Amino acid sequence: MNEHALLSLKYDCEKSALRLLEAGFGVILDSLVKLSETEQRVADAISKRRHDLLEDLRLHVGIPTGGNNQSAIEETRERFGIRLQELGAKSHMVQPESKPDWLMGTAGGYMPPTAVCERLNGATSGRVMIAGHLDTVHDPEGDFLDLSIAPGGKTAVGPGCVDMKGGLVIAVAALEALEECGVPANWTFTMNGDEETGTYHSEKALKDQAKLHDFGLALEPALPGGELAIERMGSGQFMIETIGKSAHVGRAFTDGRSAVVELARCISESAKFPEPGRGKILNIGPIKGGVATNAVPDSAFAWGNVRFADNSIADELAVQLDALQTEDGAMPGVIVRRSFNRPAKPLIPAVEALGLRARGVAEALGQKLPFASTGGVCDGNVLQSAGLPTIDTLGVRGGGLHTPDEWIDLTSLVERCQLLAILVARLSAGGSEENR
């Protein structure tokens, strides 16, 4: 039995839930409680929205929010924002922070603000933060632009259909269904437009909101088997710049100092750093250097990404990368710039408790919700690093993320919308049966 299967089996054990309960985390054994009449009414109301959910998905998949497309991001934000305001949310925009200028793709361009739509009803507990991102990775000028439903109607492909147009669609519909059924809920819905490029512009806004809430729910798509991610690695970016001395290859080769050769040495050295078995990963690419084959290059650059299972491993990687640097004035020279902005998201008791409550809702709905770990990162890392217990794969099911084959299981529109709506209601009510 593999590690993920063992982990899932662990959570299936009633003793684990009881242990958490005794530890004072306020876990309600939702898996032992069937849907209340009110919750069943909410689930039925969402089932009736099946066609509307599909059409809303079709609409938003057709709005190309990839490639930092300002007009599309703003249109999507406005469409969802109006619906949230109609539910009584008070909305405001948080202006973007800047990001390091050495990161790839930072030259100029749109810096999207973050929308904060809040309807907490004066609550001081049971406050739910729902986080969704508007951007995708797909080229708005490319050929992959629309939702295409497969024969039989069970699946569809389209840019961002699961990451995360589907998540946004079901979340707004879930809140509308709660309102329609008269179920009180305390929530804030944030929408940022730069998650796919590192959440640099919106990180502070998300962290500030995280500190005002009790539970975090992010709308990333479910893992490939429908699992809920309850543990994530952290990630960071870095750039190695090497500085040499230019010279003519034929006339003065020995006068030159090749920045490319020095970069190759740094790359070779950094290739020794990864230890995947410990959750320590480093990847380099792309690279750039030189302007002509007959000129010794005086500059070269390599960009890379790291993944780390915990913050101690992040510290190891930071020390190793920094050690590549040379003293000022050295020739050739090496400068390392890094930004480890998404801390690891470890499994902590509060997250385990929140995951069990989500599983309880799923099982009451006749669904399964296995647990798993992943090396991917998302805004859930950001929220939890600010102290907010967060589960972050409550979006729709599908696959092929970030590719022209991105697809969605259309049955998950209703199923995950029901799950999200009832979970928000239970968390808002503190899990009390008398408040349902």
Coordinates of N, CA and C in Angstrom, one line a residue, residues 44-245:
D44 N -30.7 20.1 -3.2 CA -31.7 20.0 -4.3 C -31.7 21.3 -5.1
A45 N -31.6 22.4 -4.5 CA -31.6 23.7 -5.2 C -30.4 23.7 -6.2
I46 N -29.3 23.2 -5.8 CA -28.1 23.2 -6.6 C -28.3 22.2 -7.8
S47 N -28.9 21.1 -7.5 CA -29.2 20.1 -8.6 C -30.0 20.8 -9.7
K48 N -30.9 21.6 -9.3 CA -31.7 22.3 -10.3 C -31.0 23.3 -11.1
R49 N -29.8 23.7 -10.6 CA -28.9 24.6 -11.3 C -28.0 24.0 -12.3
R50 N -28.1 22.7 -12.6 CA -27.2 21.9 -13.4 C -26.9 22.6 -14.7
H51 N -28.0 23.0 -15.4 CA -27.8 23.6 -16.8 C -27.2 25.0 -16.6
D52 N -27.6 25.8 -15.6 CA -27.0 27.1 -15.4 C -25.5 27.0 -15.1
L53 N -25.1 26.0 -14.3 CA -23.7 25.9 -14.0 C -22.9 25.6 -15.2
L54 N -23.4 24.8 -16.1 CA -22.7 24.5 -17.3 C -22.6 25.7 -18.2
E55 N -23.7 26.5 -18.3 CA -23.7 27.7 -19.2 C -22.8 28.7 -18.6
D56 N -22.8 28.8 -17.3 CA -21.9 29.8 -16.6 C -20.4 29.4 -16.9
L57 N -20.1 28.1 -16.8 CA -18.8 27.7 -17.1 C -18.4 28.0 -18.5
R58 N -19.3 27.7 -19.4 CA -19.1 28.0 -20.9 C -18.7 29.5 -21.1
L59 N -19.5 30.3 -20.4 CA -19.3 31.8 -20.5 C -17.9 32.2 -20.1
H60 N -17.5 31.7 -18.9 CA -16.3 32.2 -18.3 C -15.0 31.5 -18.9
V61 N -15.2 30.3 -19.4 CA -14.1 29.7 -20.1 C -13.8 30.5 -21.4
G62 N -14.8 31.1 -22.0 CA -14.7 31.8 -23.2 C -14.2 33.2 -23.0
I63 N -13.9 33.6 -21.7 CA -13.3 34.9 -21.4 C -11.9 34.7 -21.2
P64 N -11.0 35.0 -22.1 CA -9.6 34.6 -22.0 C -8.7 35.3 -21.0
T65 N -8.7 34.8 -19.8 CA -7.9 35.5 -18.7 C -6.5 35.1 -18.6
G66 N -6.0 34.4 -19.5 CA -4.5 34.0 -19.5 C -3.7 35.2 -20.0
G67 N -2.4 35.0 -19.9 CA -1.4 36.0 -20.5 C -1.6 37.3 -19.9
N68 N -2.0 37.5 -18.6 CA -2.2 38.8 -18.0 C -3.1 39.7 -18.8
N69 N -4.2 39.1 -19.4 CA -5.1 39.8 -20.2 C -6.0 40.7 -19.4
Q70 N -5.7 42.0 -19.3 CA -6.3 42.9 -18.4 C -7.8 43.0 -18.6
S71 N -8.3 43.2 -19.9 CA -9.7 43.4 -20.1 C -10.5 42.1 -19.7
A72 N -10.0 40.9 -19.9 CA -10.7 39.7 -19.6 C -10.7 39.5 -18.1
I73 N -9.6 39.8 -17.4 CA -9.5 39.6 -16.0 C -10.5 40.6 -15.3
E74 N -10.6 41.8 -15.8 CA -11.5 42.8 -15.2 C -12.9 42.4 -15.5
E75 N -13.2 41.9 -16.7 CA -14.6 41.5 -17.0 C -15.0 40.4 -16.1
T76 N -14.2 39.4 -15.9 CA -14.5 38.2 -15.1 C -14.7 38.7 -13.6
R77 N -13.8 39.5 -13.1 CA -14.0 40.0 -11.8 C -15.3 40.8 -11.6
E78 N -15.6 41.6 -12.6 CA -16.8 42.4 -12.5 C -18.1 41.5 -12.5
R79 N -18.1 40.5 -13.4 CA -19.3 39.6 -13.5 C -19.5 38.9 -12.1
F80 N -18.5 38.3 -11.6 CA -18.6 37.6 -10.3 C -18.9 38.6 -9.2
G81 N -18.2 39.7 -9.2 CA -18.4 40.7 -8.2 C -19.8 41.2 -8.0
I82 N -20.5 41.5 -9.2 CA -21.9 41.9 -9.2 C -22.8 40.9 -8.5
R83 N -22.6 39.6 -8.8 CA -23.4 38.6 -8.2 C -23.2 38.5 -6.7
L84 N -21.9 38.7 -6.2 CA -21.6 38.6 -4.8 C -22.2 39.9 -4.1
Q85 N -22.2 41.0 -4.7 CA -22.8 42.2 -4.2 C -24.3 42.0 -4.0
E86 N -24.9 41.3 -5.0 CA -26.3 41.1 -4.9 C -26.7 40.2 -3.7
L87 N -25.7 39.5 -3.2 CA -25.9 38.7 -2.0 C -25.7 39.5 -0.7
G88 N -25.3 40.7 -0.9 CA -25.1 41.6 0.3 C -23.6 41.8 0.6
A89 N -22.7 41.4 -0.3 CA -21.3 41.6 0.0 C -20.9 43.0 -0.2
K90 N -20.0 43.5 0.7 CA -19.4 44.8 0.5 C -18.0 44.6 -0.1
S91 N -17.8 45.2 -1.2 CA -16.6 45.0 -2.0 C -15.7 46.1 -2.0
H92 N -14.4 45.8 -2.0 CA -13.4 46.8 -2.3 C -12.2 46.2 -2.9
M93 N -11.4 47.0 -3.5 CA -10.2 46.6 -4.3 C -8.9 46.9 -3.5
V94 N -8.0 45.9 -3.4 CA -6.7 46.1 -2.8 C -5.7 46.3 -3.9
Q95 N -5.0 47.4 -3.8 CA -4.1 47.7 -4.9 C -2.8 46.7 -4.8
P96 N -2.3 46.4 -6.0 CA -1.2 45.4 -6.0 C 0.1 45.9 -5.5
E97 N 0.8 44.9 -4.9 CA 2.2 45.1 -4.5 C 3.1 44.9 -5.7
S98 N 4.3 45.4 -5.7 CA 5.2 45.1 -6.8 C 5.9 43.7 -6.5
K99 N 6.6 43.2 -7.6 CA 7.3 42.0 -7.4 C 8.7 42.2 -7.9
P100 N 9.6 41.3 -7.5 CA 11.0 41.5 -7.9 C 11.2 41.6 -9.4
D101 N 12.0 42.6 -9.9 CA 12.1 42.8 -11.3 C 13.0 41.8 -12.0
W102 N 13.6 40.9 -11.3 CA 14.4 39.9 -12.0 C 13.7 38.6 -12.4
L103 N 12.4 38.5 -11.8 CA 11.6 37.4 -12.2 C 11.3 37.4 -13.7
M104 N 11.1 36.3 -14.3 CA 10.7 36.2 -15.7 C 9.3 36.8 -15.9
G105 N 9.1 37.6 -16.9 CA 7.8 38.1 -17.3 C 7.4 39.3 -16.4
T106 N 8.4 40.0 -15.8 CA 8.0 41.2 -15.0 C 8.1 42.5 -15.7
A107 N 8.6 42.5 -16.9 CA 8.8 43.8 -17.5 C 7.4 44.4 -17.9
G108 N 7.1 45.5 -17.3 CA 5.8 46.2 -17.6 C 4.6 45.3 -17.4
G109 N 3.5 45.7 -18.1 CA 2.3 44.9 -18.0 C 1.4 45.3 -16.9
Y110 N 0.2 44.6 -16.9 CA -0.8 44.9 -16.0 C -0.5 44.3 -14.6
M111 N -0.8 45.1 -13.6 CA -0.7 44.6 -12.2 C -2.1 44.5 -11.6
P112 N -2.7 43.3 -11.6 CA -4.1 43.3 -11.2 C -4.3 43.5 -9.7
P113 N -5.3 44.3 -9.3 CA -5.6 44.4 -7.9 C -6.4 43.2 -7.4
T114 N -6.6 43.1 -6.1 CA -7.3 42.0 -5.6 C -8.7 42.4 -5.1
A115 N -9.7 41.7 -5.5 CA -11.1 42.1 -5.1 C -11.4 41.3 -3.8
V116 N -11.9 42.1 -2.8 CA -12.3 41.5 -1.5 C -13.8 41.8 -1.4
C117 N -14.6 40.7 -1.4 CA -16.1 40.8 -1.3 C -16.5 40.2 0.0
E118 N -16.9 41.0 1.0 CA -17.1 40.5 2.4 C -18.5 40.6 2.8
R119 N -19.0 39.4 3.3 CA -20.3 39.4 4.0 C -20.2 38.5 5.2
L120 N -19.7 39.1 6.3 CA -19.4 38.4 7.5 C -20.6 38.6 8.5
N121 N -21.5 39.5 8.2 CA -22.7 39.7 9.1 C -22.3 39.9 10.5
G122 N -21.2 40.6 10.8 CA -20.8 40.9 12.1 C -20.3 39.7 12.9
A123 N -20.1 38.6 12.3 CA -19.6 37.4 13.0 C -18.2 37.6 13.6
T124 N -18.0 37.0 14.7 CA -16.7 36.9 15.3 C -16.1 35.5 15.4
S125 N -16.9 34.6 14.9 CA -16.4 33.2 14.7 C -17.1 32.6 13.5
G126 N -16.6 31.4 13.1 CA -17.2 30.8 11.9 C -17.1 31.6 10.7
R127 N -16.0 32.4 10.6 CA -15.8 33.2 9.4 C -15.0 32.5 8.4
V128 N -15.6 32.4 7.2 CA -15.0 31.5 6.1 C -14.4 32.4 5.0
M129 N -13.1 32.2 4.7 CA -12.5 32.9 3.6 C -12.4 32.0 2.4
I130 N -13.0 32.4 1.3 CA -13.0 31.7 0.1 C -12.1 32.4 -0.9
A131 N -11.1 31.7 -1.4 CA -10.1 32.3 -2.3 C -10.1 31.7 -3.7
G132 N -10.2 32.6 -4.7 CA -10.2 32.1 -6.0 C -9.3 33.0 -6.9
H133 N -8.7 32.4 -7.9 CA -7.9 33.3 -8.8 C -8.6 33.3 -10.2
L134 N -8.5 34.5 -10.8 CA -9.1 34.8 -12.1 C -8.2 34.4 -13.3
D135 N -6.9 34.3 -13.1 CA -6.0 34.1 -14.2 C -5.8 32.7 -14.6
T136 N -5.5 32.4 -15.8 CA -5.1 31.1 -16.3 C -3.7 31.2 -16.9
V137 N -3.2 30.0 -17.4 CA -1.9 30.1 -18.1 C -2.0 30.1 -19.6
H138 N -3.3 30.1 -20.1 CA -3.5 29.9 -21.5 C -3.4 31.2 -22.3
D139 N -2.8 31.1 -23.5 CA -2.6 32.3 -24.4 C -3.9 32.8 -24.9
P140 N -4.2 34.1 -24.6 CA -5.5 34.6 -25.0 C -5.6 34.8 -26.5
E141 N -4.5 34.7 -27.2 CA -4.4 34.9 -28.7 C -4.3 33.5 -29.4
G142 N -4.3 32.4 -28.6 CA -4.1 31.1 -29.1 C -5.4 30.5 -29.7
D143 N -5.3 29.2 -30.1 CA -6.4 28.5 -30.7 C -7.3 27.8 -29.6
F144 N -6.8 27.7 -28.4 CA -7.6 27.0 -27.3 C -8.3 28.1 -26.5
L145 N -9.6 28.3 -26.9 CA -10.3 29.4 -26.4 C -11.7 29.1 -25.9
D146 N -12.3 28.0 -26.2 CA -13.7 27.7 -25.8 C -13.9 26.4 -25.1
L147 N -15.1 26.3 -24.5 CA -15.4 25.0 -23.9 C -16.0 24.1 -24.9
S148 N -15.4 22.9 -25.0 CA -15.9 21.9 -26.0 C -16.4 20.7 -25.3
I149 N -17.7 20.3 -25.4 CA -18.2 19.2 -24.6 C -18.1 17.9 -25.4
A150 N -17.6 16.9 -24.8 CA -17.3 15.6 -25.4 C -18.7 14.9 -25.7
P151 N -18.7 14.0 -26.7 CA -19.9 13.2 -27.0 C -20.3 12.5 -25.7
G152 N -21.6 12.5 -25.4 CA -22.1 11.9 -24.1 C -22.3 12.9 -23.0
G153 N -21.6 14.0 -23.1 CA -21.8 15.1 -22.2 C -21.2 15.0 -20.8
K154 N -20.3 14.0 -20.6 CA -19.8 13.8 -19.3 C -18.5 14.6 -19.0
T155 N -17.8 15.0 -20.0 CA -16.6 15.7 -19.9 C -16.5 16.9 -20.9
A156 N -15.6 17.8 -20.7 CA -15.4 18.9 -21.6 C -14.0 19.4 -21.5
V157 N -13.5 20.0 -22.6 CA -12.2 20.6 -22.5 C -12.3 22.1 -22.8
G158 N -11.4 22.8 -22.2 CA -11.4 24.3 -22.4 C -10.4 24.9 -21.5
P159 N -9.8 26.1 -21.9 CA -8.8 26.8 -21.2 C -9.3 27.2 -19.8
G160 N -8.6 26.7 -18.8 CA -9.0 27.1 -17.4 C -10.3 26.5 -16.9
C161 N -10.8 25.5 -17.6 CA -12.1 24.9 -17.2 C -12.1 24.3 -15.8
V162 N -10.9 23.8 -15.4 CA -10.8 23.3 -14.0 C -9.9 24.2 -13.2
D163 N -8.9 24.9 -13.8 CA -8.0 25.8 -13.1 C -8.1 27.2 -13.5
M164 N -9.0 28.1 -12.9 CA -10.0 27.5 -12.0 C -11.3 28.2 -12.3
K165 N -11.7 28.2 -13.6 CA -13.0 28.8 -13.9 C -14.1 27.9 -13.3
G166 N -13.9 26.6 -13.3 CA -14.9 25.7 -12.7 C -15.1 26.0 -11.2
G167 N -14.0 26.2 -10.5 CA -14.0 26.5 -9.1 C -14.8 27.8 -8.8
L168 N -14.5 28.9 -9.5 CA -15.2 30.1 -9.4 C -16.7 30.0 -9.6
V169 N -17.0 29.3 -10.6 CA -18.4 29.1 -11.0 C -19.2 28.4 -9.9
I170 N -18.6 27.3 -9.4 CA -19.4 26.6 -8.3 C -19.4 27.3 -7.0
A171 N -18.4 28.1 -6.7 CA -18.4 28.8 -5.4 C -19.4 29.9 -5.4
V172 N -19.5 30.7 -6.4 CA -20.5 31.8 -6.5 C -21.9 31.1 -6.4
A173 N -22.1 30.1 -7.2 CA -23.4 29.4 -7.2 C -23.8 28.8 -5.9
A174 N -22.8 28.3 -5.1 CA -23.0 27.7 -3.8 C -23.5 28.8 -2.9
L175 N -22.9 30.0 -2.9 CA -23.4 31.1 -2.0 C -24.8 31.5 -2.4
E176 N -25.0 31.6 -3.7 CA -26.4 31.9 -4.2 C -27.4 30.9 -3.7
A177 N -27.1 29.6 -3.7 CA -28.0 28.6 -3.3 C -28.3 28.7 -1.8
L178 N -27.3 29.0 -1.0 CA -27.5 29.2 0.4 C -28.4 30.4 0.7
E179 N -28.2 31.5 0.0 CA -29.1 32.6 0.1 C -30.5 32.3 -0.3
E180 N -30.6 31.6 -1.4 CA -32.0 31.2 -1.9 C -32.7 30.4 -0.9
C181 N -32.0 29.5 -0.1 CA -32.6 28.6 0.8 C -32.7 29.2 2.2
G182 N -32.3 30.5 2.4 CA -32.3 31.2 3.7 C -31.4 30.6 4.7
V183 N -30.2 30.1 4.2 CA -29.2 29.6 5.2 C -28.2 30.6 5.5
P184 N -28.0 31.0 6.7 CA -27.0 32.0 7.0 C -25.6 31.5 6.8
A185 N -24.8 32.4 6.3 CA -23.4 32.1 6.1 C -22.5 33.3 6.3
N186 N -21.3 33.2 6.8 CA -20.4 34.3 7.0 C -19.2 34.0 6.2
W187 N -19.0 34.9 5.2 CA -17.9 34.6 4.2 C -17.3 35.9 3.7
T188 N -16.1 35.7 3.2 CA -15.4 36.7 2.4 C -14.9 36.0 1.2
F189 N -15.1 36.5 0.0 CA -14.7 35.9 -1.3 C -13.6 36.8 -1.8
T190 N -12.4 36.3 -2.0 CA -11.3 37.1 -2.6 C -11.0 36.6 -4.0
M191 N -10.7 37.5 -4.9 CA -10.4 37.2 -6.3 C -9.1 37.9 -6.7
N192 N -8.1 37.2 -6.9 CA -6.8 37.8 -7.4 C -6.6 37.4 -8.8
G193 N -5.7 38.1 -9.5 CA -5.4 37.8 -10.9 C -4.0 37.4 -11.2
D194 N -3.2 37.0 -10.2 CA -1.8 36.7 -10.5 C -1.3 35.4 -9.8
E195 N -2.3 34.5 -9.5 CA -1.8 33.2 -8.8 C -0.9 32.4 -9.7
E196 N -1.2 32.4 -11.0 CA -0.3 31.5 -11.9 C 1.1 32.1 -12.0
T197 N 1.3 33.3 -11.6 CA 2.6 33.9 -11.8 C 3.3 34.2 -10.4
G198 N 2.7 33.6 -9.3 CA 3.4 33.6 -8.0 C 2.7 34.4 -6.9
T199 N 1.5 35.0 -7.2 CA 0.8 35.8 -6.2 C 1.6 36.9 -5.6
Y200 N 2.5 37.4 -6.3 CA 3.3 38.5 -5.8 C 2.5 39.8 -5.6
H201 N 1.6 40.1 -6.5 CA 0.8 41.3 -6.4 C -0.2 41.2 -5.3
S202 N -0.7 40.0 -5.1 CA -1.9 39.9 -4.2 C -1.5 39.2 -2.8
E203 N -0.3 38.9 -2.6 CA 0.1 38.1 -1.4 C -0.3 38.9 -0.1
K204 N 0.0 40.1 -0.1 CA -0.3 40.9 1.2 C -1.8 41.0 1.4
A205 N -2.5 41.2 0.3 CA -4.0 41.3 0.5 C -4.6 40.0 1.0
L206 N -4.1 38.8 0.5 CA -4.6 37.5 1.0 C -4.2 37.3 2.4
K207 N -2.9 37.6 2.8 CA -2.5 37.4 4.2 C -3.3 38.3 5.1
D208 N -3.5 39.5 4.7 CA -4.3 40.4 5.6 C -5.7 39.9 5.8
Q209 N -6.3 39.3 4.8 CA -7.7 38.8 5.0 C -7.6 37.5 5.8
A210 N -6.6 36.7 5.6 CA -6.5 35.4 6.3 C -6.5 35.6 7.8
K211 N -5.9 36.7 8.3 CA -5.9 37.0 9.7 C -7.2 37.4 10.3
L212 N -8.2 37.6 9.4 CA -9.5 38.0 9.9 C -10.5 36.9 9.9
H213 N -10.1 35.7 9.5 CA -11.0 34.6 9.3 C -10.6 33.4 10.2
D214 N -11.5 32.4 10.2 CA -11.3 31.2 11.0 C -11.0 30.0 10.1
F215 N -11.5 30.0 8.9 CA -11.4 28.8 8.0 C -11.0 29.3 6.6
G216 N -10.1 28.7 5.9 CA -9.8 29.0 4.6 C -10.2 27.9 3.6
L217 N -10.8 28.3 2.5 CA -11.2 27.4 1.5 C -10.8 27.9 0.1
A218 N -9.8 27.3 -0.5 CA -9.4 27.7 -1.8 C -9.9 26.8 -2.9
L219 N -10.1 27.4 -4.1 CA -10.9 26.7 -5.1 C -10.1 26.0 -6.2
E220 N -8.9 25.6 -5.9 CA -8.1 24.8 -6.8 C -8.8 23.5 -7.1
P221 N -8.6 23.0 -8.3 CA -9.3 21.7 -8.7 C -8.8 20.6 -7.8
A222 N -9.7 19.6 -7.7 CA -9.3 18.4 -7.0 C -8.1 17.7 -7.6
L223 N -7.4 16.9 -6.8 CA -6.2 16.2 -7.4 C -6.8 15.1 -8.3
P224 N -5.9 14.4 -9.1 CA -6.4 13.6 -10.2 C -7.4 12.5 -9.8
G225 N -7.3 12.0 -8.6 CA -8.3 11.0 -8.2 C -9.5 11.5 -7.5
G226 N -9.6 12.9 -7.5 CA -10.7 13.5 -6.7 C -10.3 13.8 -5.3
E227 N -9.0 13.6 -5.0 CA -8.6 13.8 -3.6 C -8.5 15.2 -3.2
L228 N -8.6 15.4 -1.9 CA -8.4 16.7 -1.2 C -7.0 16.8 -0.8
A229 N -6.3 17.9 -1.2 CA -4.9 18.1 -0.8 C -4.9 18.6 0.6
I230 N -4.3 17.9 1.5 CA -4.2 18.4 2.9 C -2.8 18.7 3.3
E231 N -1.8 18.6 2.3 CA -0.4 18.9 2.6 C 0.2 19.2 1.3
R232 N 1.0 20.3 1.3 CA 1.7 20.8 0.1 C 3.1 21.1 0.4
M233 N 4.0 21.0 -0.6 CA 5.3 21.5 -0.6 C 5.3 23.0 -0.7
G234 N 6.4 23.6 -0.4 CA 6.6 25.0 -0.6 C 7.4 25.2 -1.9
S235 N 7.4 26.5 -2.4 CA 8.2 26.7 -3.6 C 8.8 28.1 -3.6
G236 N 9.8 28.3 -4.4 CA 10.5 29.5 -4.6 C 11.1 29.7 -5.9
Q237 N 11.5 30.9 -6.3 CA 12.1 31.2 -7.5 C 13.5 31.7 -7.2
F238 N 14.4 31.6 -8.2 CA 15.7 32.2 -8.1 C 16.3 32.5 -9.4
M239 N 17.3 33.3 -9.4 CA 18.0 33.6 -10.7 C 19.5 33.7 -10.3
I240 N 20.3 33.0 -11.2 CA 21.8 33.1 -11.1 C 22.3 34.0 -12.2
E241 N 23.0 35.0 -11.9 CA 23.6 35.9 -12.9 C 25.1 35.8 -12.8
T242 N 25.7 35.6 -13.9 CA 27.2 35.6 -13.9 C 27.7 36.7 -14.8
I243 N 28.8 37.3 -14.3 CA 29.4 38.5 -15.0 C 30.8 38.1 -15.4
G244 N 31.1 38.3 -16.7 CA 32.4 38.1 -17.2 C 33.0 39.3 -17.9
K245 N 33.9 39.1 -18.8 CA 34.6 40.1 -19.5 C 34.6 39.8 -21.0

